[in-house]
Tab-separated table of C-alpha atoms in Angstrom:
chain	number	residue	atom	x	y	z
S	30	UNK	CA	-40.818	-16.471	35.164
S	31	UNK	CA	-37.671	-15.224	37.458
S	32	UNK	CA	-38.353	-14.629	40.975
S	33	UNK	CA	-34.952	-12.941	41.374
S	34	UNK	CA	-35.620	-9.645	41.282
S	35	UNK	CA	-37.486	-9.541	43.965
S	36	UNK	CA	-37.631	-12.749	45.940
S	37	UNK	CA	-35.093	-13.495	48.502
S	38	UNK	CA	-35.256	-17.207	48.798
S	39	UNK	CA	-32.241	-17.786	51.752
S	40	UNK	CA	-33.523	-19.338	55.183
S	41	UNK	CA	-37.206	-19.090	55.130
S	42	UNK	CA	-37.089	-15.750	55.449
S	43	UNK	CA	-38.974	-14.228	52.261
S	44	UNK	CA	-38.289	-10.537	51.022
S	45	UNK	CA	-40.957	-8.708	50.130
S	46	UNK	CA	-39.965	-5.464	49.231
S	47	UNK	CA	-40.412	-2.972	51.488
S	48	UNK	CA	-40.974	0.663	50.711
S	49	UNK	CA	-39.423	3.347	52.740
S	50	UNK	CA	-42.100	5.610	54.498
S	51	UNK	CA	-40.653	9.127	52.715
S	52	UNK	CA	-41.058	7.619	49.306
S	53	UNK	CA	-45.372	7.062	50.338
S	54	UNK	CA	-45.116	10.178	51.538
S	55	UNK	CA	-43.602	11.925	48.113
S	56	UNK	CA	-46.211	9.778	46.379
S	57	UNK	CA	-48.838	10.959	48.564
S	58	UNK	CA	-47.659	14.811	48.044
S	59	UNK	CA	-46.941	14.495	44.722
S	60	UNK	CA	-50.573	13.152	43.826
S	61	UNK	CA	-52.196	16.138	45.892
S	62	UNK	CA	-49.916	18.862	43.928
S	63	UNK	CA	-51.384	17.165	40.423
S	64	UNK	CA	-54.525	17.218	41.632
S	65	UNK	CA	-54.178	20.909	42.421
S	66	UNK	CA	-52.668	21.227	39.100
S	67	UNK	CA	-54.865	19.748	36.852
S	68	UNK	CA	-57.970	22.063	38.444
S	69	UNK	CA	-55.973	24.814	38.337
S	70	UNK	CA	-55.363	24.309	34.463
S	71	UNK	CA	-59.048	23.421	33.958
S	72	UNK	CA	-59.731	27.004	35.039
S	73	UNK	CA	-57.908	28.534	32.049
S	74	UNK	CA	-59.211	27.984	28.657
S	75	UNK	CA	-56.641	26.353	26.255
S	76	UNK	CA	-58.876	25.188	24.378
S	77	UNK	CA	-58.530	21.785	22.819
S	78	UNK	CA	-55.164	21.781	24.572
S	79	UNK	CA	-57.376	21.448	27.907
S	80	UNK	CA	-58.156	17.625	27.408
S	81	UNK	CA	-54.771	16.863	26.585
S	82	UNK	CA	-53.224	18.478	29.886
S	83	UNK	CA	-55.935	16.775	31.719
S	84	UNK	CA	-55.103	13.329	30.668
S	85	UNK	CA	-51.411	13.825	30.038
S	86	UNK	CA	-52.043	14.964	34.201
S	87	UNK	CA	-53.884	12.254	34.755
S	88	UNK	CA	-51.820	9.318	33.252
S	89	UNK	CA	-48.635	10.670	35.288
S	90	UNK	CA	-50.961	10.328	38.699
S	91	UNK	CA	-52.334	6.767	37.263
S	92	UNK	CA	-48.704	6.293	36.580
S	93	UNK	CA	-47.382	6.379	40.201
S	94	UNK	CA	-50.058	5.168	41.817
S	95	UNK	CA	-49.054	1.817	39.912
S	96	UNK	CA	-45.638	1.892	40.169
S	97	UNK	CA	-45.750	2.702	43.777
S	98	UNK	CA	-48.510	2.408	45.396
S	99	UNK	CA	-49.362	-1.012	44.000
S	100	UNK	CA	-45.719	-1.250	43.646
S	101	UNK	CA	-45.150	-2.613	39.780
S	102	UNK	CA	-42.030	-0.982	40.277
S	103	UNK	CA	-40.334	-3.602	42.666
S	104	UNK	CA	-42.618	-6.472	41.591
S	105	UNK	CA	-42.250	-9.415	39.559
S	106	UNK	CA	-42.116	-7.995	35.842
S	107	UNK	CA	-44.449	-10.363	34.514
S	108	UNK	CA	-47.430	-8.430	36.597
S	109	UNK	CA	-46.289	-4.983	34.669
S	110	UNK	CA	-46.500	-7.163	31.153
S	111	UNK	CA	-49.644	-8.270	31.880
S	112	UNK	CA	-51.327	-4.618	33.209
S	113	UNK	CA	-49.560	-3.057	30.075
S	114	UNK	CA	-51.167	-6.059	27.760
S	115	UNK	CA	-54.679	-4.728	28.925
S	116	UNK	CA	-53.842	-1.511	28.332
S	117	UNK	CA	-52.637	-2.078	24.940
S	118	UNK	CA	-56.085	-4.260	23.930
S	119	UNK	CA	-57.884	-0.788	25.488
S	120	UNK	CA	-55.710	1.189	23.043
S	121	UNK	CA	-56.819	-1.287	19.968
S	122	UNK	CA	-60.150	-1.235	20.890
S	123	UNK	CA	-60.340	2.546	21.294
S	124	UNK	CA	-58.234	2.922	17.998
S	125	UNK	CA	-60.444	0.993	15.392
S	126	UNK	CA	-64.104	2.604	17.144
S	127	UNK	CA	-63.030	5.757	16.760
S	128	UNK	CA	-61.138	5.285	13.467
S	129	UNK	CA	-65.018	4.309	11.998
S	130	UNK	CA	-66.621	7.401	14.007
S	131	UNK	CA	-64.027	10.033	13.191
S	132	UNK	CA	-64.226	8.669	9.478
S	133	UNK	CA	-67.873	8.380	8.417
S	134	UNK	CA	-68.804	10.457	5.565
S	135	UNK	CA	-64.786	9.990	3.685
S	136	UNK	CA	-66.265	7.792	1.093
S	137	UNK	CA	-70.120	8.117	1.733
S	138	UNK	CA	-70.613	11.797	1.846
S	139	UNK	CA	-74.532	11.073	2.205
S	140	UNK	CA	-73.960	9.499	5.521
S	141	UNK	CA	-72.126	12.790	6.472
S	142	UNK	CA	-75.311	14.749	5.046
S	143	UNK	CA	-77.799	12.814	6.913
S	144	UNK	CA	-75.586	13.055	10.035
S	145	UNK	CA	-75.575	16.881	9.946
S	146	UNK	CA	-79.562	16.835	8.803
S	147	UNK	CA	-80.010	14.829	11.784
S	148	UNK	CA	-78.290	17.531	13.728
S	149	UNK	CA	-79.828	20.558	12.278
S	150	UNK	CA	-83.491	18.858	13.066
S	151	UNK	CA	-82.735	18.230	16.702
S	152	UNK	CA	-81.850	21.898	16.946
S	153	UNK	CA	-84.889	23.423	14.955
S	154	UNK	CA	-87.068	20.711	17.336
S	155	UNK	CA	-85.451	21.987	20.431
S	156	UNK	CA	-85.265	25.999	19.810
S	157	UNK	CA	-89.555	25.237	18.658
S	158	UNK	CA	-89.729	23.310	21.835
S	159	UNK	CA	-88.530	26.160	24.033
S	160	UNK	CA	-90.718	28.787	22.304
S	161	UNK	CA	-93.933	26.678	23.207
S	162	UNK	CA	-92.399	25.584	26.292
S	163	UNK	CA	-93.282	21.996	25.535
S	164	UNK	CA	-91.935	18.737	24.200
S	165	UNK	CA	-92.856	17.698	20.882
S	166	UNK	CA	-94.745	14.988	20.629
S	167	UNK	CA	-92.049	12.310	20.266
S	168	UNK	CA	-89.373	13.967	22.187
S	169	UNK	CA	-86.978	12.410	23.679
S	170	UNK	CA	-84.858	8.991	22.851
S	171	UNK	CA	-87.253	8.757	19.394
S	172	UNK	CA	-85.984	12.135	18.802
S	173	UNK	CA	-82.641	10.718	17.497
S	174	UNK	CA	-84.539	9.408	14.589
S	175	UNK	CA	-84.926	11.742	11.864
S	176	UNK	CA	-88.139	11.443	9.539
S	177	UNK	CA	-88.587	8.450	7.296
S	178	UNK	CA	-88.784	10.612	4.520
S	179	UNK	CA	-85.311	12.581	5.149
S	180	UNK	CA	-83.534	9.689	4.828
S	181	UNK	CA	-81.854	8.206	1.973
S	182	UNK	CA	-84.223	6.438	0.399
S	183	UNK	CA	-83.459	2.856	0.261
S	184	UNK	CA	-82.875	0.498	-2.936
S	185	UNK	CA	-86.220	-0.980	-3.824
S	186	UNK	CA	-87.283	-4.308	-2.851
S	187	UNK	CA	-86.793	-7.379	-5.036
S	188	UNK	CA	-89.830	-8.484	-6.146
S	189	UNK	CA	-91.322	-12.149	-7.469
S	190	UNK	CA	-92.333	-12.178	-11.034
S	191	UNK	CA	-95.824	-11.872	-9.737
S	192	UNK	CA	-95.244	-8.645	-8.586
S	193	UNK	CA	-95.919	-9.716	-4.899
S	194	UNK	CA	-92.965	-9.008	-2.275
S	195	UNK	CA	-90.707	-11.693	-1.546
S	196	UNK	CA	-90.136	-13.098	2.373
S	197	UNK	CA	-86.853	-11.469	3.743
S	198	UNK	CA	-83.734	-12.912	2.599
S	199	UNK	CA	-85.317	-14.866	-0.126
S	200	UNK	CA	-83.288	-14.284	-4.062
S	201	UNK	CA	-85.433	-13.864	-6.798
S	202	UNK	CA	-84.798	-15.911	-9.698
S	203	UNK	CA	-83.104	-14.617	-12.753
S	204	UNK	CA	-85.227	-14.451	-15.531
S	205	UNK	CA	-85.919	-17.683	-17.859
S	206	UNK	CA	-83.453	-19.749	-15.315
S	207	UNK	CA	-84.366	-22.958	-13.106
S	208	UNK	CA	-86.475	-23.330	-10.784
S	209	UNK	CA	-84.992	-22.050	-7.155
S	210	UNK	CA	-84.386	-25.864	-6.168
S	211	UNK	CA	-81.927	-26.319	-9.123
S	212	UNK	CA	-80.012	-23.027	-7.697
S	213	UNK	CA	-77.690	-24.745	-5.613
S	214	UNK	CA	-76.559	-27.585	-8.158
S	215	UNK	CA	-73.177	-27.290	-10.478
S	216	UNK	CA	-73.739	-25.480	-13.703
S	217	UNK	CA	-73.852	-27.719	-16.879
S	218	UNK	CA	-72.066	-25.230	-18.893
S	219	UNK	CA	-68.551	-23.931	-19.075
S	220	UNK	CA	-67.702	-20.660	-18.043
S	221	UNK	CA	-67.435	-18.144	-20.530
S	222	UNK	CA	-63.981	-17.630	-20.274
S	223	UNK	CA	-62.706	-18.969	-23.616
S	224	UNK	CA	-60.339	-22.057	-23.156
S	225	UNK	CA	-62.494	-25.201	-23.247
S	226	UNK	CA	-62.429	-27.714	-20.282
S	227	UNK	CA	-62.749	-31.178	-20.804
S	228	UNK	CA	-65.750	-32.992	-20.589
H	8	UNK	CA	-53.490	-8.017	69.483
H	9	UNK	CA	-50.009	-9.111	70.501
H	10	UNK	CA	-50.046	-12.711	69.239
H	11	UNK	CA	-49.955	-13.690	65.415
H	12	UNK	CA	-51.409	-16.943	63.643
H	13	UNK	CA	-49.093	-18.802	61.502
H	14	UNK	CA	-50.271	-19.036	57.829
H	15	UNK	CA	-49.775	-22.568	56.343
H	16	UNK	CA	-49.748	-21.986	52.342
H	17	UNK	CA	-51.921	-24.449	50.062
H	18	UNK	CA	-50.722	-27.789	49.490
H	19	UNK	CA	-50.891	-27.110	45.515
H	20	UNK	CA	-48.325	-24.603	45.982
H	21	UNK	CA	-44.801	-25.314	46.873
H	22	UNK	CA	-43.664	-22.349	49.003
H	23	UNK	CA	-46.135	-19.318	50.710
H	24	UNK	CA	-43.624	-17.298	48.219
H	25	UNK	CA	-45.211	-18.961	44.863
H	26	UNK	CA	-48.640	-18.750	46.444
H	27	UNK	CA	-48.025	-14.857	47.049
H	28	UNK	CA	-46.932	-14.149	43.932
H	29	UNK	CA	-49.621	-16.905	42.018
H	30	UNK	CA	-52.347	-14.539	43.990
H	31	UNK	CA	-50.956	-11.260	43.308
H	32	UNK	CA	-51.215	-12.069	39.030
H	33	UNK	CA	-54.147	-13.619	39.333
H	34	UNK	CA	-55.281	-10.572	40.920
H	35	UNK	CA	-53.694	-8.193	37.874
H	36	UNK	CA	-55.784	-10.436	35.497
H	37	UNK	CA	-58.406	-9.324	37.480
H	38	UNK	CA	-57.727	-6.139	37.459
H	39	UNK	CA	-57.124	-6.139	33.594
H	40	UNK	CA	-60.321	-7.239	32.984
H	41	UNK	CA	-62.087	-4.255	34.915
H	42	UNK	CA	-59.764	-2.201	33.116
H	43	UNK	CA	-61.376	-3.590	30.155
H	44	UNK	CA	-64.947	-3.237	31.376
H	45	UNK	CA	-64.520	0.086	32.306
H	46	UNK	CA	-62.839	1.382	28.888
H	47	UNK	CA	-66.479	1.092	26.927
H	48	UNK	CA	-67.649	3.429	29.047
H	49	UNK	CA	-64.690	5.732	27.980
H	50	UNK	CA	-65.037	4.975	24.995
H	51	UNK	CA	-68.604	5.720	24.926
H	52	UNK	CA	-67.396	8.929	26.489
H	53	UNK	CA	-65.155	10.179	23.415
H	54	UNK	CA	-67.755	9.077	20.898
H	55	UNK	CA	-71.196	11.203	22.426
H	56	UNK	CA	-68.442	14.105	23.367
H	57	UNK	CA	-67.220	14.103	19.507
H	58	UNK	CA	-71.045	14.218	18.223
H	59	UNK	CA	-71.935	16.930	20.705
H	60	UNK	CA	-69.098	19.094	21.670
H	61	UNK	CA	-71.043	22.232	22.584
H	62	UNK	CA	-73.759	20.086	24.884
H	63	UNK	CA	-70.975	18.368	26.652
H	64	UNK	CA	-69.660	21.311	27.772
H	65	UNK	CA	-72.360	23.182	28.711
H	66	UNK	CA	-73.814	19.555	31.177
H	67	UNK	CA	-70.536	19.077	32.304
H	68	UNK	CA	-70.828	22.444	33.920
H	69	UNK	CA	-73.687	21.635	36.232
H	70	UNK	CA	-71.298	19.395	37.826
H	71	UNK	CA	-70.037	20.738	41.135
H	72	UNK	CA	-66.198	20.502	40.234
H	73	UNK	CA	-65.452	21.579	44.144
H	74	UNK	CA	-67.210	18.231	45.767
H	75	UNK	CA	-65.326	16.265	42.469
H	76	UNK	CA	-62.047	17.362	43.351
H	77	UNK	CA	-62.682	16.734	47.413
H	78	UNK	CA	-63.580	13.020	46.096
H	79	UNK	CA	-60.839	13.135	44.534
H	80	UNK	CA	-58.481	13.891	47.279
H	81	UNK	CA	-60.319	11.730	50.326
H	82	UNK	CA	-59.778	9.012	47.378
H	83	UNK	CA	-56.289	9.668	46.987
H	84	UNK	CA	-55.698	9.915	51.053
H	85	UNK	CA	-57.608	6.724	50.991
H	86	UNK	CA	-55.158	5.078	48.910
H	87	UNK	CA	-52.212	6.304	50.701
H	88	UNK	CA	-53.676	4.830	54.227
H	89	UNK	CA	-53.939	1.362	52.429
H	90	UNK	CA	-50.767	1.706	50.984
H	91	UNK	CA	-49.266	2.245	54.701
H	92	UNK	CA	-52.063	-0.852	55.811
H	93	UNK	CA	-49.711	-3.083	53.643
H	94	UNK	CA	-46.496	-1.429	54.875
H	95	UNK	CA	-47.689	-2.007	58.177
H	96	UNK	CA	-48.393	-5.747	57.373
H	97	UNK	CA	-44.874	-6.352	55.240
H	98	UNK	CA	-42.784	-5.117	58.954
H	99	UNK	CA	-44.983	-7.061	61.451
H	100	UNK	CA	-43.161	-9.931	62.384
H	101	UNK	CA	-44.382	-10.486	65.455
H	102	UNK	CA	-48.113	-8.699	65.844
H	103	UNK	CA	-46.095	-5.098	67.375
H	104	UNK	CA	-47.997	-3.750	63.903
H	105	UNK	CA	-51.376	-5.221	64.237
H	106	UNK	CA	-52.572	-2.329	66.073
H	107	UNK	CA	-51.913	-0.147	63.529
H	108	UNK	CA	-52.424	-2.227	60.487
H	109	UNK	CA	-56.422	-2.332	61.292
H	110	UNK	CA	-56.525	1.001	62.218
H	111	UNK	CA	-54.961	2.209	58.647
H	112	UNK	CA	-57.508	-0.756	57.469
H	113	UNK	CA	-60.294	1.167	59.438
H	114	UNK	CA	-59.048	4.899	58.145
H	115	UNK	CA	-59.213	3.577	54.620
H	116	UNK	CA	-62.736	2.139	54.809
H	117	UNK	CA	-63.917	5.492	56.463
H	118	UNK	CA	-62.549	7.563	53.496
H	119	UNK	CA	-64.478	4.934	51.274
H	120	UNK	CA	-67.291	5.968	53.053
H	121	UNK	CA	-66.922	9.316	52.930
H	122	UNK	CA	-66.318	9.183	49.425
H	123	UNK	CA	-69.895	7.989	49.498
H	124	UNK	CA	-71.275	10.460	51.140
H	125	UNK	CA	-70.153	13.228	49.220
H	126	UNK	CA	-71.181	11.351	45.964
H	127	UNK	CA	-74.895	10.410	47.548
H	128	UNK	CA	-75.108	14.479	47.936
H	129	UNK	CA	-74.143	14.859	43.949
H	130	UNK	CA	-76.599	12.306	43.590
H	131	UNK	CA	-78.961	13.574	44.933
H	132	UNK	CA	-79.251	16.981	43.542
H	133	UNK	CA	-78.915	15.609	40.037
H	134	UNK	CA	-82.278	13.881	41.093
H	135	UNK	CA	-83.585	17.065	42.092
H	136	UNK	CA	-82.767	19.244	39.516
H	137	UNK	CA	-84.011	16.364	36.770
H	138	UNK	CA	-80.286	16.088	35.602
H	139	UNK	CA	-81.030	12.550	34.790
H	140	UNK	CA	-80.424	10.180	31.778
H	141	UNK	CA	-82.443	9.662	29.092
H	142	UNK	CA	-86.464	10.446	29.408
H	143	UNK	CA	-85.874	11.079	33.077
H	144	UNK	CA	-84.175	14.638	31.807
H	145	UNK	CA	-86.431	17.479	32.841
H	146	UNK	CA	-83.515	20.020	33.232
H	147	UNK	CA	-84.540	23.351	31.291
H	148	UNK	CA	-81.034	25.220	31.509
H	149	UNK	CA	-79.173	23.559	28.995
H	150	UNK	CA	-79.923	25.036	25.660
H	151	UNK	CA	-78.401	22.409	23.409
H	152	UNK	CA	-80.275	19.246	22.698
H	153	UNK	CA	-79.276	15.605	23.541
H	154	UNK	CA	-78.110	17.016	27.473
H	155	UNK	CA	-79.635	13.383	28.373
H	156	UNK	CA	-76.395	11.669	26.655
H	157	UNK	CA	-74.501	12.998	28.936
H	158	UNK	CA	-75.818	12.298	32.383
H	159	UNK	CA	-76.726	8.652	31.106
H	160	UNK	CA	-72.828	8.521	31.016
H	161	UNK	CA	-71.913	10.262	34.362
H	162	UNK	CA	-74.820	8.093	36.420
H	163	UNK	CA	-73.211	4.656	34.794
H	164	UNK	CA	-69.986	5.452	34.849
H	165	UNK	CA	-69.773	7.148	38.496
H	166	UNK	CA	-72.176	4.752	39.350
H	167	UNK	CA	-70.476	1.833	38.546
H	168	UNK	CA	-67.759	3.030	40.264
H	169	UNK	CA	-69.795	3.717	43.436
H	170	UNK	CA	-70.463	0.108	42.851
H	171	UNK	CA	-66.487	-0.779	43.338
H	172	UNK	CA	-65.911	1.156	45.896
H	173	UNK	CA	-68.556	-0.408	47.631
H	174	UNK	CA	-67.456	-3.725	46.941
H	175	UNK	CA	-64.017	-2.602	48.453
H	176	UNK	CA	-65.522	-1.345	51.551
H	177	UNK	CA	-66.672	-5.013	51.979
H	178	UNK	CA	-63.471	-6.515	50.998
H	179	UNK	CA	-61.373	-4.506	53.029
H	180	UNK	CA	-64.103	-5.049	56.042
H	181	UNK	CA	-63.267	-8.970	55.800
H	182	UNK	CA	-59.484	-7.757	55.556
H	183	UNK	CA	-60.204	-5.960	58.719
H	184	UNK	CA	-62.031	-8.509	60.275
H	185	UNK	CA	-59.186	-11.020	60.189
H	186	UNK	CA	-56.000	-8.424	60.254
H	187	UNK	CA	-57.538	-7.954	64.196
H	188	UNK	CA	-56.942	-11.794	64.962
H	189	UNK	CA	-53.766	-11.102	64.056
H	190	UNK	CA	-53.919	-13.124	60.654
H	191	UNK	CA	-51.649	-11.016	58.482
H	192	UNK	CA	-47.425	-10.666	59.449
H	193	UNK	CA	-44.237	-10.014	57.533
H	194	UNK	CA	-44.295	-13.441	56.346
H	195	UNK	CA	-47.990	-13.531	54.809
H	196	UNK	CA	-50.284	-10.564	53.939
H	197	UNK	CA	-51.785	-12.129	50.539
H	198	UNK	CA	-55.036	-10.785	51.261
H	199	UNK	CA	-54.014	-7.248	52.563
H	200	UNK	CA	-51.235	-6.899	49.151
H	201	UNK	CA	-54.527	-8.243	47.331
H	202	UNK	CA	-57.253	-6.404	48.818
H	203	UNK	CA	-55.307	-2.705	48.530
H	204	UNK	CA	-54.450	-3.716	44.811
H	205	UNK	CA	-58.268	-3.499	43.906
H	206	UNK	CA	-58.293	-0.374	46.435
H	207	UNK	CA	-55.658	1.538	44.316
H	208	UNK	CA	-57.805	0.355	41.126
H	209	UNK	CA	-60.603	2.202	42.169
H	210	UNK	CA	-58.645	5.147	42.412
H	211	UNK	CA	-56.876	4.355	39.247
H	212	UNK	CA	-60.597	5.033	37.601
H	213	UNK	CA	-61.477	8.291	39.661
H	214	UNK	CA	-58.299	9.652	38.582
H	215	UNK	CA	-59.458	9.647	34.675
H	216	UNK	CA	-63.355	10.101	35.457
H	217	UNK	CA	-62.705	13.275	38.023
H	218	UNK	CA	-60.774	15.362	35.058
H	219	UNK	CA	-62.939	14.018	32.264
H	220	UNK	CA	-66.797	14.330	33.791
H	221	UNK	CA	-65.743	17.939	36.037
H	222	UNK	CA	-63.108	20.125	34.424
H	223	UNK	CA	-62.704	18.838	30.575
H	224	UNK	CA	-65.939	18.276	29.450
């Protein structure tokens, strides 16, 4: 780490950079004009274009506020490295959550089907609810939760040879195989894949 | 308010300019990490906007975007009277400043309050008009379903940002508190440099939530 670029070391005395008053002022100014800006464009409808002039807005305010008001600009460079770093996880973990929300239904188009059932439910629940002027019964939070029997309909259980359900997480044994306590030992046989291994 | 007190720096450091500097990145690791806290709530932002574009706009309009944007601005005024507080602090070599260093100290806390203020009157008509998360929704002028998702988000993300700048206001009190026994000069101002750092943080985050809970929606 390198002091140099902003330490003076000479006498005792130690540098700290100072800012000249007109360039708080600019800062000051310039972040009350973008403020007036970004309402002002909020007012006219771009469309999607609106969130992207809000934060582009937004990031150049963020942007001077760090580099002048908290002064990364005429600090030690390590302190910049470090602010980006965070920012860069924030991108990562912004990139791969929506990456899975923006792509759900690409290879499992029944999750896309059951998301826009979902949808269509709440609707139909809510215009009903306005006509009686009354929740449902279940409204609210449970509301989120389509009926059991909208949903996909999931594989069937395993079940024991005696027909009975098995406790969660338990395998059933293959048929005419060992007992479950011989599962975990070594097979006796060779696998099936042609060439024979040596005793 | 004339007189200064010499700062000795700790004896684990070898100069006060290595302890300045060792405090000021500890504090952007700090800072980092509320960064970090605060982008799930973002993120939970983009994913409940993307599921329900037409409900998000329609709550985000029963915000009052006129007392947002005058948060906004006593925020940003706020930030510029800390940013002089340090200013002040860097050029007082021998206490002339002190004067004015706790009064910019004092200005900034005010704004902080105001800020308040102005947020405990959003506050409270949200309560009032049963714009409220979750069950707690009784609003009936919304006609898209799920309007709850989106004030669950405003009250924890404006609220845990009420929380900061609360927790500023009592940082920058202490800062206050010991800038007026003439504690701070050019030569050591650790916990002023410190202390406005977190200040311009909380601004940092109103600067993204003002645009993204009031105008975008």
């Amino acid at each position: 780490m390198s002091h140099d670029n902003t330490q003076a070391h000479g006498g005792g005395e130690h540098g700290h950079h100072v800012v000249p008053m007109k360039v708080y002022f600019g800062v000051f100014g310039a972040l009350l004009f973008l403020t007036v800006v970004t309402v002002a464009v909020a007012q006219v409808d771009l469309g999607p274009m609106n969130m992207l002039v809000a934060m582009l807005v937004a990031t150049v305010k963020a942007s001077v506020v760090c580099a002048f008001f908290m002064q990364l600009k005429y600090d030690e460079k390590l302190n910049t490295i470090i602010f980006v770093f965070g920012l860069i996880f924030v991108a990562l973990f912004f990139l791969f959550t929506l990456l899975d929300v923006f792509s759900r239904g690409f290879l499992d188009p029944r999750q896309d089907n059951l998301y826009m059932q979902q949808e269509a439910m709440q609707k139909q629940r809510y215009d009903i609810e306005q006509k009686v002027n009354k929740p449902l019964p279940g409204v609210g939070l449970a509301a989120d939760t389509p009926p059991k029997d909208e949903l996909v309909p999931p594989p069937p259980p395993p079940s024991a040879p005696d027909g009975g359900l098995l406790p969660d997480g338990a395998v059933p044994p293959a048929e005419g195989s060992a007992p479950p306590s011989d599962v975990a030992a070594p097979p006796t046989e060779a696998p099936a894949s042609g060439a024979p291994s040596a005793p | 308010m004339s007189t200064i007190v010499k700062h000795h720096h700790a004896h684990h450091f070898a100069n006060s300019a290595q302890e300045f500097s060792a405090s000021k990145m500890g504090m952007w690791l700090f800072l980092v990490t509320e960064v970090l806290l605060f982008s799930g709530l973002f993120l939970g932002y983009a994913f409940a906007k993307s599921l329900y574009p037409e409900m998000w706009y329609e709550a985000s309009k029963q915000l009052d975007w006129k007392l947002g944007a005058l948060n906004t601005l006593v925020l940003i005024t706020s930030s510029f009277t800390m940013a002089l507080a340090v200013n002040a602090a860097q050029t007082n070599l021998n206490g002339e400043k002190t004067g004015r260093l706790v009064k910019l100290l004092v200005a900034t806390i005010a704004l902080a309050g105001a800020f308040l203020v102005v947020k405990y009157f959003e506050y409270s008509h949200k309560f009032h008009m049963g714009l409220l998360p979750g069950p707690l929704y009784t609003f009936g002028g919304i006609n898209e379903p799920n309007a709850h998702l989106f004030f669950g988000l405003y009250f924890l993300m404006t609220g845990l940002h009420g929380f900061h700048v609360v927790v500023g206001m009592g940082l920058l009190t202490w800062v206050t508190i010991r800038a007026s026994k003439g504690h701070f000069y050019s030569e050591y101002y650790t916990p002023v440099e410190v202390g406005g750092l977190y200040w311009h943080l909380v601004d940092l985050i109103w600067i993204y939530l003002f645009p993204l809970l009031y105008l975008v929606g």
